[in-house]
């Protein structure tokens, strides 16, 4: 091979080596720390996705992109989409608006509502908060199973301590079997061998479905009827990804399962009825959920509707309000106002299933900046829980694997939202100069088709901007 050709080959290989190393660092920076993500996203192990550009270290010291240059990248995508899209891009550190189109127009947020819920929950509860499910002595010597609002409480066989659910990115859940063992031990120590198990779901009030929920949500298994006492998110066949059906009465199902477990532990038990536990009743046993940070990371990555509804109710309860849809919405709005988001948010649930929710792109972008702020480390899980483009959660491949959006792979981190005729995306991107930008794109009004790929192209345009 001629010397000139040999030199070109060596230069090319050197550049490729720099590219691979830099891209790997970019993805590593966006990947949640192990302490907040007990299992790494399995998608990254199965699908090879290459980032398209190298990145300097992210930070506020990098130059701001020129607004006009950014507009030249984004505007053609918007005008060519055939759909009205509300859009905003801001500097995450200063909140300076770099691009806006219908940014103050309220739109149906779908699951980007979960960003609202997550930020409010982390700010109110703190990242180490856990939800407790317990048993107490009831009237007449019985047992009352008291729900605290943990939908991840599981009746599945316990996993070894410290082990998450492989491939699912889930933390270790509280175990109903553990609660049964502790309760049985306490009862047998008192000489009790036969009991009736009642249940207390008074932590939550009001209807089990929200305003704006479609009639098909429960039958299709999009979410379970919201209750303070639920096991395995009310799933009929937990662990079977092909079965989405939910039980009609989560508290009754949980109580029956608990009674069976107590019987296996040597205390004959039969399920009873709904009651309110006596004030000051002696506790027999308790189990606690994963931390609020772990639950938020999970609900953001997997867009888990049940956990989102639980976290919204926990905000209301923490603020001394009833645990209902209406009061959760009021409580979340109150917390956002305290954080500086004083308008642009109207919610009826915590998950975003409600078609009556309305949020502006501008409000979502502010929330992203608030959560990403180094001055508020307790909100970090709302960012680390966002799926990584092309790698995890609801942004897993095939998204960000096509040429039009591949520039955003590994460099965009965002919460998705999808309802019939609605597609939304809100999150962060590190541009080509290393500046952290916040964005929100909201397409569709529920009446016609929308293409999530258009939003991916917009986010990729932001990430690839070195302007």
mmCIF file of N, CA, C and O in Angstrom, residues 26 29-31 58 88-93 115 300 364-373 380 382-389 395 400 408-415 425-431 435-441 458-460 462-463:
data_model
loop_
_atom_site.group_PDB
_atom_site.id
_atom_site.type_symbol
_atom_site.label_atom_id
_atom_site.label_comp_id
_atom_site.label_asym_id
_atom_site.label_seq_id
_atom_site.Cartn_x
_atom_site.Cartn_y
_atom_site.Cartn_z
ATOM 1 N N UNK A 26 -20.262 10.061 26.532
ATOM 2 C CA UNK A 26 -21.525 10.799 26.490
ATOM 3 C C UNK A 26 -22.656 9.949 27.003
ATOM 4 O O UNK A 26 -23.489 10.386 27.785
ATOM 5 N N UNK A 29 -22.433 9.407 30.759
ATOM 6 C CA UNK A 29 -22.861 10.561 31.534
ATOM 7 C C UNK A 29 -24.372 10.598 31.681
ATOM 8 O O UNK A 29 -24.902 11.044 32.683
ATOM 9 N N UNK A 30 -25.089 10.104 30.657
ATOM 10 C CA UNK A 30 -26.543 10.161 30.680
ATOM 11 C C UNK A 30 -27.175 8.970 31.382
ATOM 12 O O UNK A 30 -28.366 8.953 31.618
ATOM 13 N N UNK A 31 -26.383 7.949 31.694
ATOM 14 C CA UNK A 31 -26.939 6.745 32.301
ATOM 15 C C UNK A 31 -27.059 6.924 33.800
ATOM 16 O O UNK A 31 -26.130 7.403 34.441
ATOM 17 N N UNK A 58 -20.315 18.156 29.363
ATOM 18 C CA UNK A 58 -21.470 19.048 29.465
ATOM 19 C C UNK A 58 -21.294 20.012 30.624
ATOM 20 O O UNK A 58 -20.717 19.678 31.650
ATOM 21 N N UNK A 88 -40.490 24.437 22.340
ATOM 22 C CA UNK A 88 -39.650 25.403 23.037
ATOM 23 C C UNK A 88 -38.316 24.742 23.354
ATOM 24 O O UNK A 88 -38.254 23.553 23.678
ATOM 25 N N UNK A 89 -37.247 25.515 23.215
ATOM 26 C CA UNK A 89 -35.901 25.090 23.603
ATOM 27 C C UNK A 89 -35.320 26.203 24.458
ATOM 28 O O UNK A 89 -35.354 27.379 24.070
ATOM 29 N N UNK A 90 -34.801 25.834 25.611
ATOM 30 C CA UNK A 90 -34.231 26.827 26.517
ATOM 31 C C UNK A 90 -32.865 26.364 27.007
ATOM 32 O O UNK A 90 -32.533 25.174 26.936
ATOM 33 N N UNK A 91 -32.105 27.307 27.493
ATOM 34 C CA UNK A 91 -30.865 26.968 28.183
ATOM 35 C C UNK A 91 -31.225 26.480 29.578
ATOM 36 O O UNK A 91 -31.883 27.191 30.341
ATOM 37 N N UNK A 92 -30.802 25.268 29.922
ATOM 38 C CA UNK A 92 -31.225 24.679 31.191
ATOM 39 C C UNK A 92 -30.718 25.470 32.390
ATOM 40 O O UNK A 92 -31.396 25.566 33.415
ATOM 41 N N UNK A 93 -29.528 26.059 32.274
ATOM 42 C CA UNK A 93 -28.939 26.765 33.415
ATOM 43 C C UNK A 93 -29.593 28.114 33.660
ATOM 44 O O UNK A 93 -29.875 28.486 34.803
ATOM 45 N N UNK A 115 -43.706 13.899 34.426
ATOM 46 C CA UNK A 115 -42.643 14.799 34.854
ATOM 47 C C UNK A 115 -43.159 15.733 35.940
ATOM 48 O O UNK A 115 -42.475 15.978 36.947
ATOM 49 N N UNK A 300 -40.727 6.984 35.368
ATOM 50 C CA UNK A 300 -40.320 7.815 34.236
ATOM 51 C C UNK A 300 -39.778 6.963 33.091
ATOM 52 O O UNK A 300 -40.117 7.173 31.926
ATOM 53 N N UNK A 364 -43.383 22.788 30.746
ATOM 54 C CA UNK A 364 -42.598 21.549 30.786
ATOM 55 C C UNK A 364 -41.101 21.849 30.740
ATOM 56 O O UNK A 364 -40.311 21.232 31.464
ATOM 57 N N UNK A 365 -40.701 22.784 29.902
ATOM 58 C CA UNK A 365 -39.283 23.123 29.800
ATOM 59 C C UNK A 365 -38.758 23.713 31.103
ATOM 60 O O UNK A 365 -37.626 23.425 31.522
ATOM 61 N N UNK A 366 -39.568 24.529 31.761
ATOM 62 C CA UNK A 366 -39.159 25.072 33.056
ATOM 63 C C UNK A 366 -38.992 23.949 34.071
ATOM 64 O O UNK A 366 -38.022 23.920 34.849
ATOM 65 N N UNK A 367 -39.923 23.002 34.072
ATOM 66 C CA UNK A 367 -39.828 21.871 35.003
ATOM 67 C C UNK A 367 -38.565 21.053 34.762
ATOM 68 O O UNK A 367 -37.910 20.600 35.707
ATOM 69 N N UNK A 368 -38.228 20.848 33.498
ATOM 70 C CA UNK A 368 -36.996 20.129 33.174
ATOM 71 C C UNK A 368 -35.791 20.875 33.751
ATOM 72 O O UNK A 368 -34.906 20.276 34.377
ATOM 73 N N UNK A 369 -35.758 22.189 33.568
ATOM 74 C CA UNK A 369 -34.652 22.986 34.095
ATOM 75 C C UNK A 369 -34.595 22.937 35.615
ATOM 76 O O UNK A 369 -33.514 22.848 36.200
ATOM 77 N N UNK A 370 -35.757 22.997 36.253
ATOM 78 C CA UNK A 370 -35.814 22.920 37.717
ATOM 79 C C UNK A 370 -35.240 21.587 38.194
ATOM 80 O O UNK A 370 -34.428 21.528 39.126
ATOM 81 N N UNK A 371 -35.659 20.495 37.558
ATOM 82 C CA UNK A 371 -35.211 19.165 37.978
ATOM 83 C C UNK A 371 -33.726 18.954 37.701
ATOM 84 O O UNK A 371 -33.055 18.210 38.425
ATOM 85 N N UNK A 372 -33.215 19.595 36.646
ATOM 86 C CA UNK A 372 -31.809 19.427 36.272
ATOM 87 C C UNK A 372 -30.870 20.350 37.037
ATOM 88 O O UNK A 372 -29.651 20.212 36.934
ATOM 89 N N UNK A 373 -31.412 21.259 37.820
ATOM 90 C CA UNK A 373 -30.591 22.245 38.504
ATOM 91 C C UNK A 373 -29.684 21.601 39.553
ATOM 92 O O UNK A 373 -30.150 20.822 40.394
ATOM 93 N N UNK A 380 -33.091 15.007 41.332
ATOM 94 C CA UNK A 380 -32.265 14.398 40.292
ATOM 95 C C UNK A 380 -32.935 13.194 39.628
ATOM 96 O O UNK A 380 -32.781 12.975 38.419
ATOM 97 N N UNK A 382 -35.835 12.682 38.699
ATOM 98 C CA UNK A 382 -36.756 13.033 37.614
ATOM 99 C C UNK A 382 -36.014 13.152 36.284
ATOM 100 O O UNK A 382 -36.612 12.974 35.217
ATOM 101 N N UNK A 383 -34.714 13.446 36.344
ATOM 102 C CA UNK A 383 -33.884 13.516 35.135
ATOM 103 C C UNK A 383 -33.282 12.153 34.824
ATOM 104 O O UNK A 383 -33.338 11.678 33.686
ATOM 105 N N UNK A 384 -32.688 11.507 35.818
ATOM 106 C CA UNK A 384 -32.041 10.218 35.575
ATOM 107 C C UNK A 384 -33.047 9.134 35.203
ATOM 108 O O UNK A 384 -32.675 8.119 34.616
ATOM 109 N N UNK A 385 -34.313 9.350 35.547
ATOM 110 C CA UNK A 385 -35.343 8.396 35.152
ATOM 111 C C UNK A 385 -35.796 8.554 33.715
ATOM 112 O O UNK A 385 -36.450 7.653 33.168
ATOM 113 N N UNK A 386 -35.474 9.683 33.082
ATOM 114 C CA UNK A 386 -35.878 9.874 31.689
ATOM 115 C C UNK A 386 -35.178 8.856 30.797
ATOM 116 O O UNK A 386 -33.975 8.627 30.931
ATOM 117 N N UNK A 387 -35.898 8.249 29.864
ATOM 118 C CA UNK A 387 -35.256 7.309 28.938
ATOM 119 C C UNK A 387 -34.147 7.968 28.131
ATOM 120 O O UNK A 387 -34.216 9.149 27.803
ATOM 121 N N UNK A 388 -33.116 7.178 27.811
ATOM 122 C CA UNK A 388 -32.023 7.639 26.964
ATOM 123 C C UNK A 388 -32.349 7.273 25.524
ATOM 124 O O UNK A 388 -32.670 6.124 25.217
ATOM 125 N N UNK A 389 -32.257 8.256 24.650
ATOM 126 C CA UNK A 389 -32.665 8.076 23.258
ATOM 127 C C UNK A 389 -31.920 6.913 22.603
ATOM 128 O O UNK A 389 -30.690 6.878 22.571
ATOM 129 N N UNK A 395 -37.899 5.238 24.963
ATOM 130 C CA UNK A 395 -37.097 5.742 23.846
ATOM 131 C C UNK A 395 -36.139 4.678 23.321
ATOM 132 O O UNK A 395 -35.191 4.968 22.585
ATOM 133 N N UNK A 400 -34.695 6.643 17.343
ATOM 134 C CA UNK A 400 -33.356 7.213 17.216
ATOM 135 C C UNK A 400 -32.360 6.269 16.535
ATOM 136 O O UNK A 400 -31.152 6.364 16.757
ATOM 137 N N UNK A 408 -29.391 12.116 17.733
ATOM 138 C CA UNK A 408 -29.782 12.278 19.134
ATOM 139 C C UNK A 408 -29.545 11.047 19.990
ATOM 140 O O UNK A 408 -29.701 11.104 21.219
ATOM 141 N N UNK A 409 -29.159 9.938 19.374
ATOM 142 C CA UNK A 409 -28.992 8.689 20.131
ATOM 143 C C UNK A 409 -27.932 8.843 21.215
ATOM 144 O O UNK A 409 -26.807 9.254 20.953
ATOM 145 N N UNK A 410 -28.316 8.514 22.448
ATOM 146 C CA UNK A 410 -27.398 8.616 23.567
ATOM 147 C C UNK A 410 -27.173 10.019 24.076
ATOM 148 O O UNK A 410 -26.540 10.200 25.114
ATOM 149 N N UNK A 411 -27.672 11.019 23.363
ATOM 150 C CA UNK A 411 -27.416 12.420 23.717
ATOM 151 C C UNK A 411 -28.678 13.159 24.143
ATOM 152 O O UNK A 411 -28.596 14.276 24.642
ATOM 153 N N UNK A 412 -29.806 12.526 23.915
ATOM 154 C CA UNK A 412 -31.094 13.079 24.334
ATOM 155 C C UNK A 412 -31.633 12.211 25.461
ATOM 156 O O UNK A 412 -31.557 10.980 25.419
ATOM 157 N N UNK A 413 -32.149 12.857 26.464
ATOM 158 C CA UNK A 413 -32.819 12.140 27.559
ATOM 159 C C UNK A 413 -34.159 12.824 27.753
ATOM 160 O O UNK A 413 -34.223 14.023 28.020
ATOM 161 N N UNK A 414 -35.278 12.059 27.621
ATOM 162 C CA UNK A 414 -36.582 12.732 27.615
ATOM 163 C C UNK A 414 -37.703 11.807 28.037
ATOM 164 O O UNK A 414 -37.623 10.587 27.896
ATOM 165 N N UNK A 415 -38.775 12.428 28.538
ATOM 166 C CA UNK A 415 -40.010 11.701 28.851
ATOM 167 C C UNK A 415 -40.922 11.795 27.646
ATOM 168 O O UNK A 415 -41.140 12.868 27.097
ATOM 169 N N UNK A 425 -42.875 15.111 23.925
ATOM 170 C CA UNK A 425 -41.513 14.765 24.315
ATOM 171 C C UNK A 425 -40.924 15.953 25.066
ATOM 172 O O UNK A 425 -40.945 17.080 24.570
ATOM 173 N N UNK A 426 -40.402 15.705 26.257
ATOM 174 C CA UNK A 426 -39.806 16.782 27.054
ATOM 175 C C UNK A 426 -38.593 16.247 27.785
ATOM 176 O O UNK A 426 -38.648 15.187 28.407
ATOM 177 N N UNK A 427 -37.481 16.987 27.708
ATOM 178 C CA UNK A 427 -36.278 16.510 28.371
ATOM 179 C C UNK A 427 -35.094 17.414 28.161
ATOM 180 O O UNK A 427 -35.231 18.633 28.020
ATOM 181 N N UNK A 428 -33.905 16.803 28.141
ATOM 182 C CA UNK A 428 -32.663 17.546 28.000
ATOM 183 C C UNK A 428 -31.828 16.969 26.867
ATOM 184 O O UNK A 428 -31.987 15.804 26.491
ATOM 185 N N UNK A 429 -30.944 17.795 26.342
ATOM 186 C CA UNK A 429 -29.966 17.364 25.354
ATOM 187 C C UNK A 429 -28.697 18.170 25.567
ATOM 188 O O UNK A 429 -28.753 19.343 25.946
ATOM 189 N N UNK A 430 -27.563 17.517 25.358
ATOM 190 C CA UNK A 430 -26.291 18.232 25.382
ATOM 191 C C UNK A 430 -25.909 18.519 23.933
ATOM 192 O O UNK A 430 -25.741 17.588 23.138
ATOM 193 N N UNK A 431 -25.815 19.800 23.586
ATOM 194 C CA UNK A 431 -25.530 20.127 22.190
ATOM 195 C C UNK A 431 -24.064 19.853 21.865
ATOM 196 O O UNK A 431 -23.280 19.397 22.710
ATOM 197 N N UNK A 435 -23.324 22.298 25.832
ATOM 198 C CA UNK A 435 -24.294 23.069 26.608
ATOM 199 C C UNK A 435 -25.528 22.215 26.862
ATOM 200 O O UNK A 435 -26.030 21.530 25.967
ATOM 201 N N UNK A 436 -26.032 22.244 28.080
ATOM 202 C CA UNK A 436 -27.240 21.491 28.417
ATOM 203 C C UNK A 436 -28.468 22.325 28.103
ATOM 204 O O UNK A 436 -28.644 23.423 28.649
ATOM 205 N N UNK A 437 -29.307 21.811 27.217
ATOM 206 C CA UNK A 437 -30.514 22.505 26.794
ATOM 207 C C UNK A 437 -31.744 21.719 27.228
ATOM 208 O O UNK A 437 -31.739 20.488 27.232
ATOM 209 N N UNK A 438 -32.783 22.434 27.618
ATOM 210 C CA UNK A 438 -34.074 21.825 27.944
ATOM 211 C C UNK A 438 -35.022 22.061 26.782
ATOM 212 O O UNK A 438 -34.968 23.108 26.126
ATOM 213 N N UNK A 439 -35.905 21.098 26.541
ATOM 214 C CA UNK A 439 -36.840 21.254 25.424
ATOM 215 C C UNK A 439 -38.166 20.587 25.743
ATOM 216 O O UNK A 439 -38.258 19.715 26.622
ATOM 217 N N UNK A 440 -39.192 20.999 25.028
ATOM 218 C CA UNK A 440 -40.497 20.342 25.086
ATOM 219 C C UNK A 440 -41.148 20.490 23.722
ATOM 220 O O UNK A 440 -41.204 21.594 23.166
ATOM 221 N N UNK A 441 -41.624 19.373 23.181
ATOM 222 C CA UNK A 441 -42.328 19.352 21.902
ATOM 223 C C UNK A 441 -43.657 18.631 22.103
ATOM 224 O O UNK A 441 -43.687 17.524 22.653
ATOM 225 N N UNK A 458 -36.726 16.607 15.950
ATOM 226 C CA UNK A 458 -36.540 17.906 16.600
ATOM 227 C C UNK A 458 -35.510 17.819 17.723
ATOM 228 O O UNK A 458 -34.623 18.677 17.827
ATOM 229 N N UNK A 459 -35.641 16.790 18.554
ATOM 230 C CA UNK A 459 -34.678 16.632 19.655
ATOM 231 C C UNK A 459 -33.266 16.376 19.133
ATOM 232 O O UNK A 459 -32.271 16.873 19.673
ATOM 233 N N UNK A 460 -33.171 15.601 18.042
ATOM 234 C CA UNK A 460 -31.868 15.329 17.441
ATOM 235 C C UNK A 460 -31.258 16.608 16.874
ATOM 236 O O UNK A 460 -30.043 16.819 16.932
ATOM 237 N N UNK A 462 -31.674 19.564 18.080
ATOM 238 C CA UNK A 462 -31.149 20.306 19.225
ATOM 239 C C UNK A 462 -29.813 19.726 19.669
ATOM 240 O O UNK A 462 -28.831 20.451 19.922
ATOM 241 N N UNK A 463 -29.753 18.388 19.770
ATOM 242 C CA UNK A 463 -28.534 17.740 20.247
ATOM 243 C C UNK A 463 -27.346 17.932 19.308
ATOM 244 O O UNK A 463 -26.198 17.996 19.743
#
